[in-house]
Tab-separated table of C-alpha atoms in Angstrom:
chain	number	residue	atom	x	y	z
A	1	MET	CA	13.231	-4.111	18.557
A	2	LYS	CA	9.521	-4.835	18.517
A	3	ILE	CA	7.172	-2.557	16.562
A	4	GLU	CA	3.410	-2.624	17.100
A	5	PHE	CA	0.470	-0.660	15.694
A	6	VAL	CA	-2.336	0.200	18.119
A	7	GLY	CA	-5.480	2.315	18.265
A	8	LYS	CA	-5.651	5.742	19.869
A	9	ASP	CA	-7.640	4.464	22.877
A	10	GLU	CA	-4.608	2.440	24.073
A	11	ALA	CA	-2.670	4.646	26.497
A	12	ALA	CA	0.926	4.272	27.622
A	13	GLU	CA	1.381	2.376	30.860
A	14	GLY	CA	4.144	1.665	33.397
A	15	ARG	CA	7.577	2.281	31.924
A	16	SER	CA	6.168	3.763	28.711
A	17	ALA	CA	6.814	7.176	27.181
A	18	LEU	CA	4.741	9.228	24.759
A	19	ALA	CA	5.980	11.168	21.712
A	20	VAL	CA	3.854	13.906	20.130
A	21	LEU	CA	4.368	16.565	17.452
A	22	ALA	CA	4.533	20.342	17.522
A	23	PHE	CA	5.080	22.584	14.497
A	24	GLU	CA	6.900	25.778	13.588
A	25	ASP	CA	3.740	27.877	13.276
A	26	GLY	CA	2.842	27.135	16.886
A	27	ALA	CA	0.325	24.454	15.973
A	28	LEU	CA	0.200	21.251	18.033
A	29	SER	CA	-0.938	17.892	16.713
A	30	SER	CA	-4.347	16.847	18.043
A	31	ALA	CA	-2.601	14.377	20.337
A	32	ALA	CA	-0.341	17.102	21.707
A	33	THR	CA	-3.324	19.399	22.239
A	34	ALA	CA	-5.172	16.686	24.124
A	35	LEU	CA	-2.068	15.894	26.160
A	36	ASP	CA	-1.614	19.568	27.000
A	37	SER	CA	-5.163	19.618	28.321
A	38	GLN	CA	-4.623	16.444	30.366
A	39	THR	CA	-1.510	17.879	31.974
A	40	GLY	CA	-3.096	21.231	32.803
A	41	GLY	CA	-1.141	23.112	30.152
A	42	ALA	CA	2.250	21.619	31.042
A	43	LEU	CA	3.235	21.143	27.393
A	44	ALA	CA	2.439	24.719	26.433
A	45	ARG	CA	4.326	26.071	29.449
A	46	ALA	CA	7.367	23.917	28.671
A	47	ILE	CA	7.406	25.074	25.057
A	48	ALA	CA	6.908	28.736	25.995
A	49	GLY	CA	9.635	28.574	28.617
A	50	GLY	CA	12.426	27.407	26.343
A	51	ARG	CA	13.927	27.696	22.886
A	52	PHE	CA	11.845	24.979	21.293
A	53	LYS	CA	10.293	26.413	18.109
A	54	GLY	CA	8.888	23.281	16.496
A	55	LYS	CA	11.650	23.055	13.910
A	56	ALA	CA	12.414	19.621	12.478
A	57	GLY	CA	14.867	17.823	14.739
A	58	GLN	CA	14.115	19.850	17.852
A	59	SER	CA	12.743	18.152	20.960
A	60	ILE	CA	11.679	18.956	24.498
A	61	GLU	CA	11.048	16.421	27.257
A	62	LEU	CA	8.721	16.355	30.257
A	63	LEU	CA	9.332	13.925	33.112
A	64	ALA	CA	6.344	12.148	34.668
A	65	PRO	CA	3.859	14.941	33.916
A	66	HIS	CA	0.760	15.054	36.119
A	67	GLY	CA	-2.430	13.835	34.486
A	68	VAL	CA	-1.062	11.121	32.170
A	69	ASP	CA	0.047	7.555	32.814
A	70	ALA	CA	3.467	7.910	31.210
A	71	VAL	CA	6.906	8.254	32.732
A	72	ARG	CA	8.022	10.709	30.057
A	73	VAL	CA	6.545	12.829	27.297
A	74	VAL	CA	8.751	14.035	24.450
A	75	VAL	CA	7.599	16.712	22.033
A	76	ILE	CA	9.287	16.513	18.602
A	77	GLY	CA	9.438	19.373	16.142
A	78	GLY	CA	7.701	18.636	12.863
A	79	GLY	CA	8.752	21.708	10.868
A	80	GLU	CA	6.110	23.511	8.840
A	81	HIS	CA	2.717	21.929	9.517
A	82	ALA	CA	1.506	22.299	5.921
A	83	LYS	CA	4.599	20.496	4.619
A	84	PHE	CA	4.515	17.574	7.053
A	85	THR	CA	4.600	14.333	5.018
A	86	GLY	CA	5.876	10.790	5.300
A	87	ASP	CA	9.463	12.067	5.487
A	88	GLY	CA	8.425	14.184	8.462
A	89	ALA	CA	6.833	11.171	10.146
A	90	GLU	CA	10.019	9.195	9.563
A	91	SER	CA	12.061	11.934	11.181
A	92	PHE	CA	9.551	12.104	14.045
A	93	GLY	CA	9.911	8.374	14.770
A	94	ALA	CA	13.701	8.521	14.539
A	95	GLU	CA	14.099	11.653	16.699
A	96	ALA	CA	11.737	10.267	19.356
A	97	PHE	CA	13.679	7.004	19.525
A	98	LYS	CA	16.982	8.844	19.646
A	99	ALA	CA	15.766	11.099	22.487
A	100	LEU	CA	14.697	8.180	24.666
A	101	LYS	CA	16.849	5.200	23.632
A	102	THR	CA	19.084	5.195	26.754
A	103	SER	CA	16.630	6.912	29.116
A	104	GLY	CA	15.630	3.738	30.984
A	105	VAL	CA	12.223	3.763	29.302
A	106	GLU	CA	11.343	0.391	27.812
A	107	SER	CA	8.350	1.272	25.630
A	108	LEU	CA	7.625	4.283	23.435
A	109	ASP	CA	4.271	5.305	21.960
A	110	LEU	CA	4.526	7.397	18.767
A	111	ILE	CA	1.237	9.285	18.483
A	112	LEU	CA	0.407	9.618	14.801
A	113	THR	CA	-3.384	9.945	14.786
A	114	ASP	CA	-3.603	12.917	12.433
A	115	VAL	CA	-2.091	11.164	9.393
A	116	ASP	CA	-2.947	8.400	6.948
A	117	ASP	CA	-1.800	4.798	7.408
A	118	ALA	CA	1.150	5.113	4.982
A	119	THR	CA	2.505	8.108	6.875
A	120	ALA	CA	2.044	6.304	10.200
A	121	ALA	CA	4.015	3.384	8.761
A	122	GLN	CA	6.885	5.724	7.880
A	123	GLY	CA	6.967	6.860	11.496
A	124	ALA	CA	7.588	3.249	12.442
A	125	LEU	CA	10.307	2.975	9.781
A	126	GLY	CA	12.074	6.013	11.235
A	127	ALA	CA	12.111	4.456	14.689
A	128	ARG	CA	13.396	1.154	13.364
A	129	LEU	CA	16.184	2.732	11.315
A	130	ALA	CA	17.229	4.794	14.327
A	131	SER	CA	17.427	1.690	16.485
A	132	TYR	CA	20.342	0.174	14.565
A	133	ARG	CA	23.375	-0.623	16.672
A	134	PHE	CA	26.385	-2.807	15.947
A	135	ASP	CA	27.448	-4.071	19.355
A	136	LYS	CA	28.338	-7.746	18.842
A	137	TYR	CA	31.935	-7.221	19.974
A	138	ARG	CA	31.211	-5.115	23.072
A	139	THR	CA	31.760	-7.038	26.321
A	140	THR	CA	32.308	-4.396	29.020
A	141	GLU	CA	29.842	-1.659	28.148
A	142	PRO	CA	28.025	-0.274	31.236
A	143	ALA	CA	24.321	-1.081	31.334
A	144	GLU	CA	23.351	2.605	31.487
A	145	LYS	CA	24.937	3.173	28.057
A	146	LYS	CA	22.932	0.437	26.411
A	147	PRO	CA	19.565	1.188	24.791
A	148	SER	CA	16.620	0.495	27.076
A	149	LEU	CA	13.870	0.837	24.487
A	150	THR	CA	12.634	-2.558	23.350
A	151	THR	CA	9.177	-1.731	22.020
A	152	VAL	CA	7.787	1.065	19.841
A	153	ARG	CA	4.040	1.300	19.463
A	154	VAL	CA	2.627	3.479	16.688
A	155	VAL	CA	-0.687	4.876	17.826
A	156	CYS	CA	-2.785	5.576	14.753
A	157	ASP	CA	-6.334	5.679	13.389
A	158	ASP	CA	-6.213	2.396	11.473
A	159	PRO	CA	-3.634	0.023	13.004
A	160	LYS	CA	-4.355	-2.820	10.551
A	161	ALA	CA	-3.869	-0.613	7.493
A	162	ALA	CA	-0.697	0.947	8.935
A	163	LYS	CA	0.718	-2.474	9.777
A	164	LYS	CA	0.076	-3.587	6.190
A	165	ALA	CA	1.747	-0.446	4.832
A	166	PHE	CA	4.747	-1.075	7.095
A	167	LYS	CA	5.410	-4.620	5.859
A	168	PRO	CA	7.385	-3.648	2.707
A	169	LEU	CA	9.143	-0.853	4.634
A	170	ASP	CA	10.195	-3.405	7.230
A	171	ALA	CA	11.756	-5.497	4.457
A	172	ILE	CA	13.657	-2.436	3.253
A	173	ALA	CA	14.898	-1.817	6.783
A	174	ASP	CA	16.081	-5.439	6.871
A	175	GLY	CA	18.126	-4.727	3.739
A	176	VAL	CA	19.561	-1.512	5.210
A	177	PHE	CA	20.549	-3.358	8.403
A	178	PHE	CA	22.121	-6.182	6.389
A	179	THR	CA	24.260	-3.630	4.569
A	180	ARG	CA	25.189	-1.829	7.798
A	181	ASP	CA	26.191	-5.109	9.409
A	182	LEU	CA	28.393	-6.084	6.479
A	183	VAL	CA	30.054	-2.678	6.379
A	184	SER	CA	30.618	-2.685	10.169
A	185	GLU	CA	32.362	-6.046	10.362
A	186	PRO	CA	36.154	-6.032	10.741
A	187	ALA	CA	38.177	-7.461	7.886
A	188	ASN	CA	39.503	-10.404	9.917
A	189	ILE	CA	35.879	-11.554	10.228
A	190	LEU	CA	34.419	-10.466	6.882
A	191	TYR	CA	36.815	-11.551	4.127
A	192	PRO	CA	35.677	-12.547	0.606
A	193	GLU	CA	34.697	-16.147	1.387
A	194	GLU	CA	32.798	-15.149	4.520
A	195	PHE	CA	31.031	-12.351	2.659
A	196	ALA	CA	29.994	-14.909	0.054
A	197	ARG	CA	28.690	-17.255	2.752
A	198	ARG	CA	26.523	-14.501	4.231
A	199	VAL	CA	25.122	-13.589	0.839
A	200	LYS	CA	24.347	-17.275	0.248
A	201	LYS	CA	21.767	-16.960	3.051
A	202	LEU	CA	19.618	-14.833	0.730
A	203	GLU	CA	18.481	-18.130	-0.771
A	204	LYS	CA	16.120	-18.412	2.226
A	205	LEU	CA	14.221	-15.419	0.767
A	206	GLY	CA	13.951	-17.035	-2.675
A	207	CYS	CA	17.091	-15.689	-4.331
A	208	LYS	CA	19.368	-17.898	-6.367
A	209	VAL	CA	23.003	-17.403	-5.331
A	210	GLU	CA	26.078	-18.684	-7.179
A	211	ILE	CA	29.600	-18.275	-5.885
A	212	LEU	CA	32.514	-18.372	-8.333
A	213	GLY	CA	35.961	-19.050	-6.911
A	214	GLU	CA	39.337	-18.254	-8.388
A	215	LYS	CA	39.473	-21.345	-10.634
A	216	GLU	CA	36.157	-20.475	-12.233
A	217	MET	CA	37.223	-16.849	-12.708
A	218	GLU	CA	40.539	-17.905	-14.223
A	219	LYS	CA	38.652	-19.972	-16.821
A	220	LEU	CA	36.572	-16.902	-17.625
A	221	GLY	CA	39.692	-14.788	-18.071
A	222	MET	CA	39.116	-12.399	-15.193
A	223	GLY	CA	42.706	-11.294	-14.911
A	224	SER	CA	41.764	-7.750	-13.867
A	225	LEU	CA	39.807	-8.826	-10.779
A	226	LEU	CA	42.121	-11.664	-9.841
A	227	GLY	CA	45.179	-9.439	-10.032
A	228	VAL	CA	43.842	-7.336	-7.183
A	229	GLY	CA	43.499	-10.270	-4.811
A	230	GLN	CA	46.657	-12.208	-5.674
A	231	GLY	CA	48.588	-10.770	-2.726
A	232	SER	CA	46.055	-12.018	-0.180
A	233	ARG	CA	45.871	-15.482	1.344
A	234	ARG	CA	42.073	-15.061	1.177
A	235	GLU	CA	40.556	-16.373	-2.048
A	236	SER	CA	38.730	-13.885	-4.240
A	237	GLN	CA	35.079	-14.568	-5.011
A	238	LEU	CA	32.391	-13.466	-7.442
A	239	ALA	CA	28.887	-13.675	-6.006
A	240	VAL	CA	25.956	-13.814	-8.458
A	241	ILE	CA	22.548	-13.147	-6.888
A	242	GLN	CA	19.323	-13.541	-8.889
A	243	TRP	CA	15.825	-12.552	-7.828
A	244	LYS	CA	13.083	-13.531	-10.298
A	245	GLY	CA	9.942	-11.735	-9.191
A	246	ALA	CA	8.442	-10.853	-12.572
A	247	LYS	CA	5.558	-12.836	-14.002
A	248	ASP	CA	7.932	-14.024	-16.721
A	249	ALA	CA	10.923	-15.552	-14.938
A	250	ASP	CA	12.879	-15.358	-18.199
A	251	ALA	CA	12.189	-11.659	-18.818
A	252	GLN	CA	15.207	-9.419	-19.296
A	253	PRO	CA	16.583	-8.470	-15.870
A	254	ILE	CA	17.959	-5.251	-14.464
A	255	ALA	CA	21.383	-5.430	-12.847
A	256	PHE	CA	23.405	-3.970	-9.986
A	257	VAL	CA	27.146	-4.508	-9.508
A	258	GLY	CA	29.052	-3.850	-6.292
A	259	LYS	CA	32.720	-3.298	-5.531
A	260	GLY	CA	33.578	-5.607	-2.635
A	261	VAL	CA	37.121	-4.902	-1.513
A	262	CYS	CA	36.890	-6.382	1.972
A	263	PHE	CA	40.091	-4.650	2.994
A	264	ASP	CA	42.214	-2.259	1.017
A	265	THR	CA	45.769	-1.645	2.130
A	266	GLY	CA	46.510	-0.136	-1.260
A	267	GLY	CA	48.620	-3.165	-2.082
A	268	ILE	CA	52.229	-2.421	-3.050
A	269	SER	CA	51.138	1.237	-3.484
A	270	ILE	CA	50.402	1.074	0.234
A	271	LYS	CA	48.240	3.664	1.978
A	272	PRO	CA	49.417	5.735	4.951
A	273	ALA	CA	48.793	4.061	8.321
A	274	ASP	CA	46.623	6.905	9.619
A	275	GLY	CA	43.007	6.008	8.904
A	276	MET	CA	43.760	2.720	7.158
A	277	GLU	CA	41.381	0.944	9.595
A	278	ASP	CA	38.527	2.590	7.697
A	279	MET	CA	39.348	0.494	4.678
A	280	LYS	CA	37.298	-2.355	6.127
A	281	TRP	CA	34.334	-0.595	4.514
A	282	ASP	CA	35.813	-0.470	1.042
A	283	MET	CA	33.272	-3.173	0.263
A	284	GLY	CA	30.406	-0.700	0.778
A	285	GLY	CA	29.229	-0.997	-2.837
A	286	ALA	CA	28.889	-4.781	-2.569
A	287	GLY	CA	27.259	-4.281	0.821
A	288	ALA	CA	24.657	-1.972	-0.682
A	289	VAL	CA	23.862	-4.366	-3.533
A	290	SER	CA	23.496	-7.206	-0.992
A	291	GLY	CA	21.094	-5.145	1.106
A	292	LEU	CA	19.126	-4.139	-1.979
A	293	MET	CA	18.704	-7.754	-3.046
A	294	MET	CA	17.509	-8.627	0.471
A	295	ALA	CA	15.007	-5.759	0.411
A	296	LEU	CA	13.648	-6.662	-3.027
A	297	ALA	CA	13.312	-10.345	-2.167
A	298	GLY	CA	11.884	-9.536	1.264
A	299	ARG	CA	9.064	-7.449	-0.143
A	300	LYS	CA	8.597	-9.757	-3.120
A	301	ALA	CA	9.337	-7.143	-5.769
A	302	LYS	CA	7.724	-7.912	-9.111
A	303	VAL	CA	10.867	-7.648	-11.211
A	304	ASN	CA	13.818	-9.763	-12.303
A	305	VAL	CA	17.072	-8.508	-10.797
A	306	VAL	CA	20.696	-9.592	-10.903
A	307	GLY	CA	23.241	-8.548	-8.299
A	308	ILE	CA	26.967	-9.116	-8.958
A	309	LEU	CA	29.562	-8.729	-6.198
A	310	GLY	CA	33.295	-8.659	-6.876
A	311	LEU	CA	34.851	-9.726	-3.576
A	312	VAL	CA	38.583	-9.386	-3.030
A	313	GLU	CA	41.207	-8.320	-0.479
A	314	ASN	CA	43.999	-5.991	-1.598
A	315	MET	CA	47.144	-6.863	0.364
A	316	PRO	CA	50.930	-6.347	-0.030
A	317	ASP	CA	52.748	-9.660	-0.317
A	318	GLY	CA	55.524	-11.365	-2.236
A	319	ASN	CA	52.895	-12.433	-4.736
A	320	ALA	CA	51.069	-9.090	-4.847
A	321	GLN	CA	50.416	-7.213	-8.035
A	322	ARG	CA	53.146	-4.645	-8.795
A	323	PRO	CA	52.915	-1.135	-10.254
A	324	GLY	CA	53.752	-1.579	-13.923
A	325	ASP	CA	52.193	-5.037	-14.257
A	326	VAL	CA	49.887	-5.672	-17.216
A	327	VAL	CA	46.743	-7.754	-16.752
A	328	THR	CA	44.231	-9.035	-19.266
A	329	SER	CA	40.567	-8.431	-18.408
A	330	MET	CA	37.669	-10.741	-19.285
A	331	SER	CA	36.811	-8.349	-22.135
A	332	GLY	CA	40.248	-9.035	-23.682
A	333	GLN	CA	41.394	-5.471	-23.055
A	334	THR	CA	44.839	-5.198	-21.425
A	335	ILE	CA	45.439	-2.877	-18.481
A	336	GLU	CA	48.719	-1.441	-17.260
A	337	VAL	CA	48.473	-1.185	-13.470
A	338	ILE	CA	50.144	2.116	-12.591
A	339	ASN	CA	48.847	2.280	-9.019
A	340	THR	CA	47.694	-0.820	-7.125
A	341	ASP	CA	45.578	1.391	-4.882
A	342	ALA	CA	43.305	2.106	-7.856
A	343	GLU	CA	41.977	-1.438	-7.448
A	344	GLY	CA	38.202	-1.040	-7.303
A	345	ARG	CA	37.906	-0.199	-10.963
A	346	LEU	CA	39.928	-3.337	-11.782
A	347	VAL	CA	37.415	-5.429	-9.865
A	348	LEU	CA	34.460	-3.708	-11.518
A	349	ALA	CA	35.984	-4.097	-14.996
A	350	ASP	CA	35.551	-7.877	-14.910
A	351	ALA	CA	32.370	-7.944	-12.786
A	352	ILE	CA	30.591	-5.519	-15.150
A	353	TRP	CA	31.777	-7.319	-18.282
A	354	TYR	CA	30.616	-10.638	-16.842
A	355	CYS	CA	27.239	-9.120	-15.959
A	356	GLN	CA	26.463	-7.706	-19.409
A	357	ASP	CA	27.945	-10.698	-21.250
A	358	ARG	CA	25.990	-13.328	-19.340
A	359	PHE	CA	22.695	-11.651	-18.422
A	360	LYS	CA	22.127	-9.040	-21.186
A	361	PRO	CA	20.394	-6.674	-18.710
A	362	LYS	CA	18.239	-3.667	-19.553
A	363	PHE	CA	20.782	-1.555	-17.740
A	364	MET	CA	23.554	-1.837	-15.147
A	365	VAL	CA	24.140	0.318	-12.063
A	366	ASP	CA	27.403	-0.131	-10.199
A	367	LEU	CA	28.147	1.086	-6.675
A	368	ALA	CA	31.653	1.592	-5.362
A	369	THR	CA	33.570	3.416	-2.676
A	370	LEU	CA	35.834	4.327	-5.524
A	371	THR	CA	37.650	7.650	-5.131
A	372	GLY	CA	38.639	10.147	-2.496
A	373	ALA	CA	38.343	12.736	-5.267
A	374	ILE	CA	34.547	12.523	-5.133
A	375	ILE	CA	34.666	13.710	-1.518
A	376	VAL	CA	36.750	16.692	-2.569
A	377	ALA	CA	34.252	17.463	-5.334
A	378	LEU	CA	30.939	16.904	-3.518
A	379	GLY	CA	31.590	16.740	0.218
A	380	HIS	CA	29.926	14.113	2.400
A	381	ASP	CA	26.244	14.478	1.553
A	382	PHE	CA	26.140	13.536	-2.146
A	383	ALA	CA	27.280	10.481	-4.071
A	384	GLY	CA	28.627	11.031	-7.553
A	385	LEU	CA	26.535	9.808	-10.489
A	386	PHE	CA	28.196	9.072	-13.825
A	387	SER	CA	26.169	7.643	-16.678
A	388	ASN	CA	25.981	7.059	-20.419
A	389	ASP	CA	22.163	7.357	-20.373
A	390	ASP	CA	20.121	10.463	-19.567
A	391	ASP	CA	16.864	8.659	-18.811
A	392	LEU	CA	18.569	6.292	-16.365
A	393	SER	CA	20.263	9.261	-14.716
A	394	GLU	CA	17.043	11.221	-14.262
A	395	LYS	CA	15.332	8.247	-12.638
A	396	LEU	CA	18.219	7.726	-10.243
A	397	LEU	CA	18.365	11.414	-9.345
A	398	ALA	CA	14.630	11.410	-8.588
A	399	ALA	CA	14.924	8.292	-6.401
A	400	GLY	CA	17.832	9.851	-4.507
A	401	LYS	CA	15.816	12.977	-3.801
A	402	ALA	CA	12.766	10.962	-2.689
A	403	THR	CA	14.784	8.902	-0.199
A	404	SER	CA	17.143	11.629	1.066
A	405	GLU	CA	20.075	9.707	-0.432
A	406	PRO	CA	21.042	12.387	-2.932
A	407	LEU	CA	23.096	12.054	-6.067
A	408	TRP	CA	24.878	14.658	-8.162
A	409	ARG	CA	25.489	13.974	-11.823
A	410	MET	CA	29.082	14.387	-12.971
A	411	PRO	CA	30.402	14.693	-16.534
A	412	LEU	CA	32.006	11.981	-18.645
A	413	PRO	CA	33.933	13.994	-21.261
A	414	ALA	CA	35.482	11.800	-23.945
A	415	SER	CA	38.464	14.155	-24.127
A	416	TYR	CA	39.551	13.017	-20.644
A	417	GLU	CA	40.012	9.451	-21.915
A	418	LYS	CA	43.481	10.460	-23.135
A	419	GLN	CA	44.581	10.475	-19.488
A	420	LEU	CA	44.082	6.670	-19.510
A	421	ASP	CA	46.346	6.055	-22.497
A	422	SER	CA	49.141	3.540	-21.820
A	423	HIS	CA	52.412	3.189	-23.675
A	424	ILE	CA	52.331	-0.621	-23.559
A	425	ALA	CA	48.718	-1.724	-23.034
A	426	ASP	CA	45.200	-0.827	-24.128
A	427	LEU	CA	44.773	1.481	-21.129
A	428	LYS	CA	46.185	2.211	-17.702
A	429	ASN	CA	44.208	2.114	-14.442
A	430	ILE	CA	44.664	5.742	-13.378
A	431	GLY	CA	44.603	9.056	-15.191
A	432	GLY	CA	46.363	11.279	-12.695
A	433	ARG	CA	45.014	13.711	-10.081
A	434	PRO	CA	42.978	16.061	-12.342
A	435	GLY	CA	39.401	14.832	-12.562
A	436	GLY	CA	40.242	11.644	-10.662
A	437	SER	CA	36.646	10.548	-10.148
A	438	ILE	CA	35.842	11.260	-13.794
A	439	THR	CA	38.719	9.269	-15.212
A	440	ALA	CA	37.866	6.406	-12.859
A	441	ALA	CA	34.336	6.355	-14.269
A	442	LEU	CA	35.663	6.613	-17.831
A	443	PHE	CA	37.855	3.554	-17.116
A	444	ILE	CA	34.811	1.560	-15.945
A	445	GLN	CA	32.825	2.679	-18.999
A	446	LYS	CA	35.391	0.861	-21.188
A	447	PHE	CA	33.850	-2.432	-19.938
A	448	VAL	CA	30.148	-1.517	-20.242
A	449	ASN	CA	29.939	-2.494	-23.947
A	450	LYS	CA	27.298	0.195	-24.694
A	451	VAL	CA	24.695	-1.155	-22.259
A	452	PRO	CA	22.793	1.678	-20.471
A	453	TRP	CA	24.857	2.162	-17.320
A	454	ALA	CA	25.316	4.328	-14.265
A	455	HIS	CA	28.199	4.427	-11.815
A	456	LEU	CA	27.581	5.635	-8.271
A	457	ASP	CA	30.729	6.660	-6.435
A	458	ILE	CA	29.651	6.305	-2.783
A	459	ALA	CA	33.016	6.894	-1.138
A	460	ALA	CA	31.588	9.885	0.756
A	461	THR	CA	28.267	8.366	1.758
A	462	ALA	CA	28.828	4.703	2.731
A	463	TRP	CA	30.283	5.628	6.106
A	464	ARG	CA	29.843	8.709	8.299
A	465	SER	CA	32.046	8.981	11.362
A	466	VAL	CA	29.556	11.450	12.822
A	467	SER	CA	26.034	11.197	11.423
A	468	ALA	CA	23.807	14.221	10.976
A	469	ARG	CA	20.573	12.206	10.678
A	470	ALA	CA	18.645	10.399	13.392
A	471	THR	CA	17.784	7.539	11.027
A	472	THR	CA	21.483	6.855	10.425
A	473	PRO	CA	23.983	5.794	13.105
A	474	ASP	CA	27.523	7.011	13.369
A	475	GLY	CA	29.487	4.730	11.069
A	476	PRO	CA	27.663	2.557	8.502
A	477	THR	CA	24.871	4.331	6.659
A	478	GLY	CA	23.407	1.647	4.402
A	479	TYR	CA	23.434	4.285	1.657
A	480	GLY	CA	22.068	3.066	-1.661
A	481	VAL	CA	19.602	0.423	-0.451
A	482	ARG	CA	16.641	2.746	-0.106
A	483	LEU	CA	17.616	4.825	-3.149
A	484	LEU	CA	17.779	1.821	-5.465
A	485	ASP	CA	14.735	0.099	-3.967
A	486	ARG	CA	12.721	3.270	-4.699
A	487	PHE	CA	14.234	3.483	-8.180
A	488	VAL	CA	13.165	-0.108	-8.929
A	489	LYS	CA	9.705	0.315	-7.362
A	490	ASP	CA	8.891	3.487	-9.250
A	491	HIS	CA	9.999	2.381	-12.703
A	492	TYR	CA	10.548	-1.357	-13.192
A	493	GLU	CA	8.029	-3.423	-11.263
A	494	GLY	CA	5.226	-5.033	-13.273
């Protein structure tokens, strides 16, 4: 989709539509007021004649109103006028796109002349995020179901300034789309080696990407990660992505680690068939780290960052890992595998140890679609945050709130570690049903080696079968990219 920024004297023409704002207190934006005058009060009559109250997310549409050269006018609710900010502009752009995407209209003008250039740029971001669609495998879809909108023009007071403000936001949207694409792909297409190949393309943006295969990981002693993938004919991979944007290329980096289980059958502890197709997105953590690295490199973030992706496929096979097996992790700690479906933490154990051992980062944040228990605890709107560092936690919580990708901090009580005690090894990979998300995080913490660390359990947020937000499609959300980009921008860029 093409996004342009134009001045307020450029009116919609031909197959174009206009989008304007109205608010809960009855106030109209200046553009809506002018449009109401041009149409002889048609907007006011339409609003008065229905249930539109100007609440955020509401919309009302006028077809070919007299007095304006536009095939449609859509009025979007902006909520309370006094509280309208960049988030409101983002919602405005997304809701307007959503209202008109399959209408037959080819061009949409978002009228944002009452706001500053940064807010206008967020309106464009909202429209772009709403435009995401994964349709590469559709071959028989009727034309009338396909989006018709190809161009969004943001009408604002200072188009040049708004365009400049949009540039880094556009790079963030690229990262979100990259994550959504990865998470959407079926597992017969996106297996560990293919995932690694796609990540390798980040070198075009200036990243350095290394791919470690099974032989390299065997030499490093990554028995925990390799055990997960040994039942698959697809080779496991470890992707190492470096972005050096700080003035000092050798300055201590920050680090993000992603669980990349490209398909999770559960292994020998096989999952029920119902819903197993969803396990193609069990690599959502690695997808989010990949999108974050694209966003940071795309906007030339002034910071050194390392992204580590543990990429495996968990399959049942004659060579698959068995319940009761003992593996030796890169840290030297031995793990009794009680349940082969508790595999993500085994992948993270070696990926996290490798990260802190090689790069000595300021902190590590891992992302993983780790436990169903976090959905039971928090529902579908929050990801679980577990951390050994209060300052790191507060920064992540603030970034989640600022980007509408919320987190909720969960406890890490040392007394629960007893649930991980093994009779024959240093620890076992599950601690039973009580506090399942907590004991999973406690297991991962065993491999952190006292580095400041946070674990984000995104099992509830990486995929939404039915989305409640216009900026997010049904299916892949891209959760984590915007949150972590904001976290880095606010606290770690020079």
